[in-house]
mmCIF file of N, CA and C in Angstrom:
data_model
loop_
_atom_site.group_PDB
_atom_site.id
_atom_site.type_symbol
_atom_site.label_atom_id
_atom_site.label_comp_id
_atom_site.label_asym_id
_atom_site.label_seq_id
_atom_site.Cartn_x
_atom_site.Cartn_y
_atom_site.Cartn_z
ATOM 1 N N UNK V 1 105.995 97.265 83.345
ATOM 2 C CA UNK V 1 106.627 97.221 84.490
ATOM 3 C C UNK V 1 106.090 97.458 85.723
ATOM 4 N N UNK V 2 104.876 98.464 86.122
ATOM 5 C CA UNK V 2 104.672 99.370 87.162
ATOM 6 C C UNK V 2 103.611 98.533 88.115
ATOM 7 N N UNK V 3 103.255 96.800 86.997
ATOM 8 C CA UNK V 3 102.327 96.450 87.992
ATOM 9 C C UNK V 3 103.772 95.417 88.595
ATOM 10 N N UNK V 4 104.666 95.133 87.518
ATOM 11 C CA UNK V 4 105.878 94.335 88.807
ATOM 12 C C UNK V 4 106.416 95.020 90.059
ATOM 13 N N UNK V 5 106.463 96.523 90.017
ATOM 14 C CA UNK V 5 106.805 96.903 91.033
ATOM 15 C C UNK V 5 105.604 97.124 92.041
ATOM 16 N N UNK V 6 104.476 97.386 92.108
ATOM 17 C CA UNK V 6 103.401 97.409 92.942
ATOM 18 C C UNK V 6 103.592 95.707 93.391
ATOM 19 N N UNK V 7 103.100 94.509 92.407
ATOM 20 C CA UNK V 7 103.159 93.472 92.906
ATOM 21 C C UNK V 7 104.418 92.843 93.850
ATOM 22 N N UNK V 8 105.407 93.287 93.569
ATOM 23 C CA UNK V 8 105.986 93.374 94.426
ATOM 24 C C UNK V 8 106.155 93.929 95.638
ATOM 25 N N UNK V 9 106.000 95.735 95.738
ATOM 26 C CA UNK V 9 105.766 96.231 96.820
ATOM 27 C C UNK V 9 104.920 95.427 97.861
ATOM 28 N N UNK V 10 103.473 94.849 97.110
ATOM 29 C CA UNK V 10 102.989 93.759 98.357
ATOM 30 C C UNK V 10 103.488 92.523 98.654
ATOM 31 N N UNK V 11 104.234 91.810 98.139
ATOM 32 C CA UNK V 11 105.222 91.339 98.247
ATOM 33 C C UNK V 11 105.851 91.702 99.617
ATOM 34 N N UNK V 12 106.396 92.881 99.795
ATOM 35 C CA UNK V 12 107.309 93.172 100.209
ATOM 36 C C UNK V 12 106.719 93.269 101.656
ATOM 37 N N UNK V 13 105.503 94.450 101.338
ATOM 38 C CA UNK V 13 104.283 94.125 102.589
ATOM 39 C C UNK V 13 104.436 92.840 103.550
ATOM 40 N N UNK V 14 103.396 92.405 102.896
ATOM 41 C CA UNK V 14 103.246 91.166 103.648
ATOM 42 C C UNK V 14 104.432 90.892 104.282
ATOM 43 N N UNK V 15 105.784 90.393 103.422
ATOM 44 C CA UNK V 15 106.834 89.427 104.215
ATOM 45 C C UNK V 15 106.561 90.769 105.098
ATOM 46 N N UNK V 16 107.070 91.682 105.093
ATOM 47 C CA UNK V 16 107.914 92.348 106.830
ATOM 48 C C UNK V 16 106.604 92.437 107.626
ATOM 49 N N UNK V 17 105.105 91.730 107.768
ATOM 50 C CA UNK V 17 104.328 91.634 108.672
ATOM 51 C C UNK V 17 104.885 90.365 108.750
ATOM 52 N N UNK V 18 104.722 89.461 108.229
ATOM 53 C CA UNK V 18 104.691 87.938 108.923
ATOM 54 C C UNK V 18 106.464 87.983 109.816
ATOM 55 N N UNK V 19 107.128 88.632 108.949
ATOM 56 C CA UNK V 19 108.925 88.358 109.703
ATOM 57 C C UNK V 19 109.225 88.890 111.157
ATOM 58 N N UNK V 20 107.960 90.065 111.200
ATOM 59 C CA UNK V 20 108.078 90.716 112.294
ATOM 60 C C UNK V 20 107.142 90.360 113.573
ATOM 61 N N UNK V 21 106.494 89.368 112.878
ATOM 62 C CA UNK V 21 105.728 88.255 113.949
ATOM 63 C C UNK V 21 104.129 89.392 114.667
ATOM 64 N N UNK V 22 104.347 90.471 114.292
ATOM 65 C CA UNK V 22 102.505 91.080 114.818
ATOM 66 C C UNK V 22 102.681 92.003 113.530
ATOM 67 N N UNK V 23 101.407 91.956 113.438
ATOM 68 C CA UNK V 23 100.770 93.210 111.804
ATOM 69 C C UNK V 23 100.689 94.750 113.272
ATOM 70 N N UNK V 24 101.265 96.001 112.594
ATOM 71 C CA UNK V 24 100.369 96.926 112.821
ATOM 72 C C UNK V 24 98.798 97.202 113.400
ATOM 73 N N UNK V 25 98.800 98.144 114.089
ATOM 74 C CA UNK V 25 97.352 98.398 114.350
ATOM 75 C C UNK V 25 96.486 98.880 112.628
ATOM 76 N N UNK V 26 97.586 99.538 111.675
ATOM 77 C CA UNK V 26 96.339 99.432 110.401
ATOM 78 C C UNK V 26 97.143 98.741 109.096
ATOM 79 N N UNK V 27 97.629 98.080 109.713
ATOM 80 C CA UNK V 27 98.414 96.868 108.182
ATOM 81 C C UNK V 27 97.609 96.094 107.625
ATOM 82 N N UNK V 28 96.822 95.517 108.504
ATOM 83 C CA UNK V 28 95.411 95.052 107.576
ATOM 84 C C UNK V 28 94.890 95.170 106.479
ATOM 85 N N UNK V 29 94.659 96.881 107.138
ATOM 86 C CA UNK V 29 93.358 97.240 106.463
ATOM 87 C C UNK V 29 94.853 97.875 104.858
ATOM 88 N N UNK V 30 95.981 98.196 105.412
ATOM 89 C CA UNK V 30 97.169 98.830 104.451
ATOM 90 C C UNK V 30 97.431 98.035 103.116
ATOM 91 N N UNK V 31 96.947 96.237 103.787
ATOM 92 C CA UNK V 31 97.298 95.636 102.814
ATOM 93 C C UNK V 31 96.426 95.436 101.969
ATOM 94 N N UNK V 32 94.806 95.824 102.538
ATOM 95 C CA UNK V 32 93.577 95.122 101.982
ATOM 96 C C UNK V 32 92.897 96.111 100.759
ATOM 97 N N UNK V 33 93.139 97.059 101.136
ATOM 98 C CA UNK V 33 93.536 98.637 100.542
ATOM 99 C C UNK V 33 94.585 98.511 98.840
ATOM 100 N N UNK V 34 95.749 98.053 99.283
ATOM 101 C CA UNK V 34 96.482 98.451 98.363
ATOM 102 C C UNK V 34 96.556 96.838 97.691
ATOM 103 N N UNK V 35 95.836 96.199 97.939
ATOM 104 C CA UNK V 35 95.209 94.659 97.221
ATOM 105 C C UNK V 35 94.225 94.771 96.563
ATOM 106 N N UNK V 36 93.324 95.283 96.745
ATOM 107 C CA UNK V 36 91.805 94.987 96.341
ATOM 108 C C UNK V 36 91.623 95.847 95.360
ATOM 109 N N UNK V 37 93.226 97.542 95.895
ATOM 110 C CA UNK V 37 92.802 98.668 94.333
ATOM 111 C C UNK V 37 93.796 97.642 93.082
ATOM 112 N N UNK V 38 95.031 97.525 93.543
ATOM 113 C CA UNK V 38 95.804 96.488 92.798
ATOM 114 C C UNK V 38 95.155 95.792 91.325
ATOM 115 N N UNK V 39 94.788 95.136 92.299
ATOM 116 C CA UNK V 39 93.819 94.495 91.658
ATOM 117 C C UNK V 39 92.587 94.309 90.607
ATOM 118 N N UNK V 40 91.496 95.249 90.926
ATOM 119 C CA UNK V 40 91.327 96.382 90.197
ATOM 120 C C UNK V 40 91.901 96.773 88.540
ATOM 121 N N UNK V 41 92.967 97.788 88.928
ATOM 122 C CA UNK V 41 93.771 98.569 88.020
ATOM 123 C C UNK V 41 94.341 97.156 87.330
ATOM 124 N N UNK V 42 95.252 95.641 87.775
ATOM 125 C CA UNK V 42 95.499 94.871 86.910
ATOM 126 C C UNK V 42 94.915 94.019 85.868
ATOM 127 N N UNK V 43 93.180 93.936 86.205
ATOM 128 C CA UNK V 43 91.952 93.524 85.752
ATOM 129 C C UNK V 43 91.318 94.533 84.376
ATOM 130 N N UNK V 44 91.352 95.434 85.213
ATOM 131 C CA UNK V 44 91.180 96.607 84.173
ATOM 132 C C UNK V 44 91.928 96.681 83.032
ATOM 133 N N UNK V 45 93.668 96.884 83.225
ATOM 134 C CA UNK V 45 94.686 96.803 81.638
ATOM 135 C C UNK V 45 94.156 95.341 80.826
ATOM 136 N N UNK V 46 94.586 94.335 81.786
ATOM 137 C CA UNK V 46 93.708 92.707 81.304
ATOM 138 C C UNK V 46 92.838 93.177 80.355
ATOM 139 N N UNK V 47 91.842 93.254 80.805
ATOM 140 C CA UNK V 47 90.561 93.480 79.702
ATOM 141 C C UNK V 47 90.653 94.519 78.807
ATOM 142 N N UNK V 48 91.595 95.946 79.069
ATOM 143 C CA UNK V 48 91.863 97.229 77.795
ATOM 144 C C UNK V 48 92.737 96.639 77.033
ATOM 145 N N UNK V 49 93.949 95.225 77.206
ATOM 146 C CA UNK V 49 94.545 94.986 75.996
ATOM 147 C C UNK V 49 94.091 93.934 75.183
ATOM 148 N N UNK V 50 93.093 93.310 76.327
ATOM 149 C CA UNK V 50 92.387 91.661 75.318
ATOM 150 C C UNK V 50 91.229 92.793 74.588
ATOM 151 N N UNK V 51 90.832 93.635 74.153
ATOM 152 C CA UNK V 51 90.443 94.517 73.244
ATOM 153 C C UNK V 51 88.993 93.934 73.552
ATOM 154 N N UNK V 52 88.293 94.061 72.246
ATOM 155 C CA UNK V 52 86.455 93.311 72.168
ATOM 156 C C UNK V 52 86.329 92.169 72.844
ATOM 157 N N UNK V 53 87.750 91.013 72.597
ATOM 158 C CA UNK V 53 87.558 89.790 72.614
ATOM 159 C C UNK V 53 87.246 89.811 73.986
ATOM 160 N N UNK V 54 88.171 89.904 74.926
ATOM 161 C CA UNK V 54 88.267 90.144 76.471
ATOM 162 C C UNK V 54 86.349 90.300 76.793
ATOM 163 N N UNK V 55 85.939 91.571 76.363
ATOM 164 C CA UNK V 55 84.755 91.647 76.763
ATOM 165 C C UNK V 55 83.463 90.482 76.163
ATOM 166 N N UNK V 56 83.702 89.637 76.007
ATOM 167 C CA UNK V 56 82.797 88.161 75.499
ATOM 168 C C UNK V 56 83.091 87.193 75.964
ATOM 169 N N UNK V 57 84.775 87.102 75.387
ATOM 170 C CA UNK V 57 84.806 85.385 75.375
ATOM 171 C C UNK V 57 84.985 85.215 77.091
ATOM 172 N N UNK V 58 84.579 84.089 77.223
ATOM 173 C CA UNK V 58 84.300 83.092 78.484
ATOM 174 C C UNK V 58 85.217 81.916 78.686
ATOM 175 N N UNK V 59 85.932 81.387 79.412
ATOM 176 C CA UNK V 59 86.695 80.616 79.256
ATOM 177 C C UNK V 59 86.031 79.661 80.770
ATOM 178 N N UNK V 60 86.718 78.615 80.679
ATOM 179 C CA UNK V 60 86.490 77.719 82.167
ATOM 180 C C UNK V 60 87.321 78.109 83.277
ATOM 181 N N UNK V 61 86.660 77.809 84.436
ATOM 182 C CA UNK V 61 87.518 78.337 85.655
ATOM 183 C C UNK V 61 88.849 78.096 85.247
ATOM 184 N N UNK V 62 89.431 78.562 85.703
ATOM 185 C CA UNK V 62 91.752 78.359 85.744
ATOM 186 C C UNK V 62 91.875 77.415 87.486
ATOM 187 N N UNK V 63 90.780 78.030 88.042
ATOM 188 C CA UNK V 63 91.532 77.482 89.457
ATOM 189 C C UNK V 63 89.752 77.454 90.804
ATOM 190 N N UNK V 64 90.004 77.483 91.169
ATOM 191 C CA UNK V 64 88.788 76.775 92.454
ATOM 192 C C UNK V 64 88.330 78.274 93.022
ATOM 193 N N UNK V 65 89.236 79.293 92.794
ATOM 194 C CA UNK V 65 89.385 80.620 93.649
ATOM 195 C C UNK V 65 88.312 81.491 92.674
ATOM 196 N N UNK V 66 89.014 82.193 93.242
ATOM 197 C CA UNK V 66 87.719 83.161 92.362
ATOM 198 C C UNK V 66 88.209 83.830 90.929
ATOM 199 N N UNK V 67 88.867 83.333 90.501
ATOM 200 C CA UNK V 67 89.162 84.063 88.805
ATOM 201 C C UNK V 67 88.786 83.165 87.994
ATOM 202 N N UNK V 68 87.877 83.325 87.359
ATOM 203 C CA UNK V 68 87.329 83.376 86.743
ATOM 204 C C UNK V 68 87.616 82.535 84.994
ATOM 205 N N UNK V 69 88.584 83.277 84.333
ATOM 206 C CA UNK V 69 89.736 82.427 83.725
ATOM 207 C C UNK V 69 89.262 83.914 82.613
ATOM 208 N N UNK V 70 87.938 84.251 82.598
ATOM 209 C CA UNK V 70 87.810 85.631 81.635
ATOM 210 C C UNK V 70 87.687 87.147 82.131
ATOM 211 N N UNK V 71 88.637 87.471 81.319
ATOM 212 C CA UNK V 71 89.345 89.422 82.305
ATOM 213 C C UNK V 71 87.987 89.428 82.892
ATOM 214 N N UNK V 72 86.998 89.909 81.614
ATOM 215 C CA UNK V 72 85.773 90.914 81.872
ATOM 216 C C UNK V 72 84.849 90.511 82.778
ATOM 217 N N UNK V 73 84.804 89.792 83.285
ATOM 218 C CA UNK V 73 84.542 88.326 84.786
ATOM 219 C C UNK V 73 85.465 88.803 86.300
ATOM 220 N N UNK V 74 86.532 89.259 85.639
ATOM 221 C CA UNK V 74 87.834 88.568 86.913
ATOM 222 C C UNK V 74 87.763 90.356 87.233
ATOM 223 N N UNK V 75 87.573 91.356 85.991
ATOM 224 C CA UNK V 75 87.502 92.668 86.387
ATOM 225 C C UNK V 75 86.300 93.490 86.968
ATOM 226 N N UNK V 76 84.893 92.683 86.945
ATOM 227 C CA UNK V 76 84.011 93.042 87.039
ATOM 228 C C UNK V 76 84.198 92.635 88.832
ATOM 229 N N UNK V 77 84.270 91.122 89.109
ATOM 230 C CA UNK V 77 84.309 90.370 90.440
ATOM 231 C C UNK V 77 85.907 90.830 90.946
ATOM 232 N N UNK V 78 86.394 92.294 90.699
ATOM 233 C CA UNK V 78 87.140 92.571 91.402
ATOM 234 C C UNK V 78 87.103 93.349 92.195
ATOM 235 N N UNK V 79 86.084 94.316 91.210
ATOM 236 C CA UNK V 79 85.046 95.588 92.720
ATOM 237 C C UNK V 79 84.695 94.429 94.042
ATOM 238 N N UNK V 80 84.444 93.446 93.946
ATOM 239 C CA UNK V 80 83.911 93.171 95.377
ATOM 240 C C UNK V 80 84.890 93.205 96.520
ATOM 241 N N UNK V 81 85.922 93.178 95.667
ATOM 242 C CA UNK V 81 87.567 93.107 96.995
ATOM 243 C C UNK V 81 87.032 93.967 97.417
ATOM 244 N N UNK V 82 86.756 95.533 97.481
ATOM 245 C CA UNK V 82 86.604 96.561 97.764
ATOM 246 C C UNK V 82 85.999 96.870 98.898
ATOM 247 N N UNK V 83 84.579 95.316 99.078
ATOM 248 C CA UNK V 83 83.699 95.951 100.044
ATOM 249 C C UNK V 83 83.159 95.124 101.613
ATOM 250 N N UNK V 84 84.378 93.947 101.153
ATOM 251 C CA UNK V 84 84.242 93.374 102.663
ATOM 252 C C UNK V 84 84.717 93.236 103.538
ATOM 253 N N UNK V 85 85.111 94.133 104.078
ATOM 254 C CA UNK V 85 85.862 94.066 105.541
ATOM 255 C C UNK V 85 86.278 95.752 105.689
ATOM 256 N N UNK V 86 84.917 96.542 104.974
ATOM 257 C CA UNK V 86 85.296 97.647 105.103
ATOM 258 C C UNK V 86 85.551 98.453 103.423
ATOM 259 N N UNK V 87 84.641 99.547 102.533
ATOM 260 C CA UNK V 87 85.657 99.923 101.649
ATOM 261 C C UNK V 87 86.247 100.497 101.588
ATOM 262 N N UNK V 88 86.728 100.999 100.924
ATOM 263 C CA UNK V 88 88.558 101.527 100.357
ATOM 264 C C UNK V 88 88.344 102.887 101.034
ATOM 265 N N UNK V 89 87.323 103.897 101.422
ATOM 266 C CA UNK V 89 87.368 104.351 102.134
ATOM 267 C C UNK V 89 87.477 104.465 103.498
ATOM 268 N N UNK V 90 86.920 103.663 104.071
ATOM 269 C CA UNK V 90 86.421 102.767 105.254
ATOM 270 C C UNK V 90 87.895 102.430 105.346
ATOM 271 N N UNK V 91 88.783 101.970 104.656
ATOM 272 C CA UNK V 91 90.137 101.545 105.245
ATOM 273 C C UNK V 91 91.004 102.317 104.938
ATOM 274 N N UNK V 92 90.861 103.812 104.440
ATOM 275 C CA UNK V 92 91.728 105.061 104.587
ATOM 276 C C UNK V 92 90.892 105.317 105.534
ATOM 277 N N UNK V 93 90.193 105.525 106.358
ATOM 278 C CA UNK V 93 90.051 106.328 107.662
ATOM 279 C C UNK V 93 90.696 104.956 108.876
ATOM 280 N N UNK V 94 90.131 103.804 108.748
ATOM 281 C CA UNK V 94 90.981 103.035 109.771
ATOM 282 C C UNK V 94 92.868 103.590 109.744
ATOM 283 N N UNK V 95 93.008 103.764 108.656
ATOM 284 C CA UNK V 95 94.294 103.933 107.862
ATOM 285 C C UNK V 95 95.003 105.092 108.976
ATOM 286 N N UNK V 96 94.580 106.229 108.525
ATOM 287 C CA UNK V 96 94.284 107.562 108.851
ATOM 288 C C UNK V 96 94.173 107.163 110.464
ATOM 289 N N UNK V 97 93.552 106.564 111.632
ATOM 290 C CA UNK V 97 93.135 106.693 112.355
ATOM 291 C C UNK V 97 94.029 105.903 113.344
ATOM 292 N N UNK V 98 94.544 104.766 113.388
ATOM 293 C CA UNK V 98 95.253 103.765 113.621
ATOM 294 C C UNK V 98 96.211 104.032 113.439
ATOM 295 N N UNK V 99 97.009 103.779 112.237
ATOM 296 C CA UNK V 99 98.326 104.305 111.851
ATOM 297 C C UNK V 99 99.159 105.238 111.901
ATOM 298 N N UNK V 100 97.941 106.494 111.384
ATOM 299 C CA UNK V 100 98.770 107.492 111.459
ATOM 300 C C UNK V 100 98.460 108.602 112.198
ATOM 301 N N UNK V 101 97.487 107.730 113.719
ATOM 302 C CA UNK V 101 97.618 108.462 114.829
ATOM 303 C C UNK V 101 96.671 109.793 114.593
ATOM 304 N N UNK V 102 95.772 110.127 113.577
ATOM 305 C CA UNK V 102 94.792 111.305 112.918
ATOM 306 C C UNK V 102 93.921 111.183 113.297
ATOM 307 N N UNK V 103 92.942 112.578 114.142
ATOM 308 C CA UNK V 103 92.040 112.645 114.957
ATOM 309 C C UNK V 103 90.646 111.758 114.041
ATOM 310 N N UNK V 104 89.871 111.114 115.089
ATOM 311 C CA UNK V 104 88.531 110.821 114.814
ATOM 312 C C UNK V 104 87.603 111.855 113.764
ATOM 313 N N UNK V 105 87.002 111.081 112.627
ATOM 314 C CA UNK V 105 86.135 112.040 112.259
ATOM 315 C C UNK V 105 85.151 112.389 113.347
ATOM 316 N N UNK V 106 84.203 113.533 112.944
ATOM 317 C CA UNK V 106 83.140 113.792 113.757
ATOM 318 C C UNK V 106 81.953 112.998 113.917
ATOM 319 N N UNK V 107 81.329 112.871 114.745
ATOM 320 C CA UNK V 107 80.379 112.325 114.913
ATOM 321 C C UNK V 107 79.136 112.712 114.174
ATOM 322 N N UNK V 108 78.506 112.545 113.199
ATOM 323 C CA UNK V 108 76.950 113.192 112.667
ATOM 324 C C UNK V 108 75.704 112.235 113.275
ATOM 325 N N UNK V 109 75.372 113.881 114.176
ATOM 326 C CA UNK V 109 74.816 113.343 115.193
ATOM 327 C C UNK V 109 72.808 114.210 114.561
#
């Protein structure tokens, strides 16, 4: 039920941005952070409920996308989503500064 709520929330965020016709200064970072961390939790849960077989079973790819058909490979691959476009920590900083208007972190010289 929790994943259903989170996926519905993600769809709602994306729908709001599309219907508004323009993204706010931090909207892309919010969606990227939310999606990448949800993907990690979802694939982690799938590996957990799949038990030991989920760690060893390798299926044929289900699509031409990133899904491999193997929960453990998809779980490992989900961590890649937190790196391109900025790690989760960087996304949080962007959200804080651009979305919430918080001051920039001081530069280390």
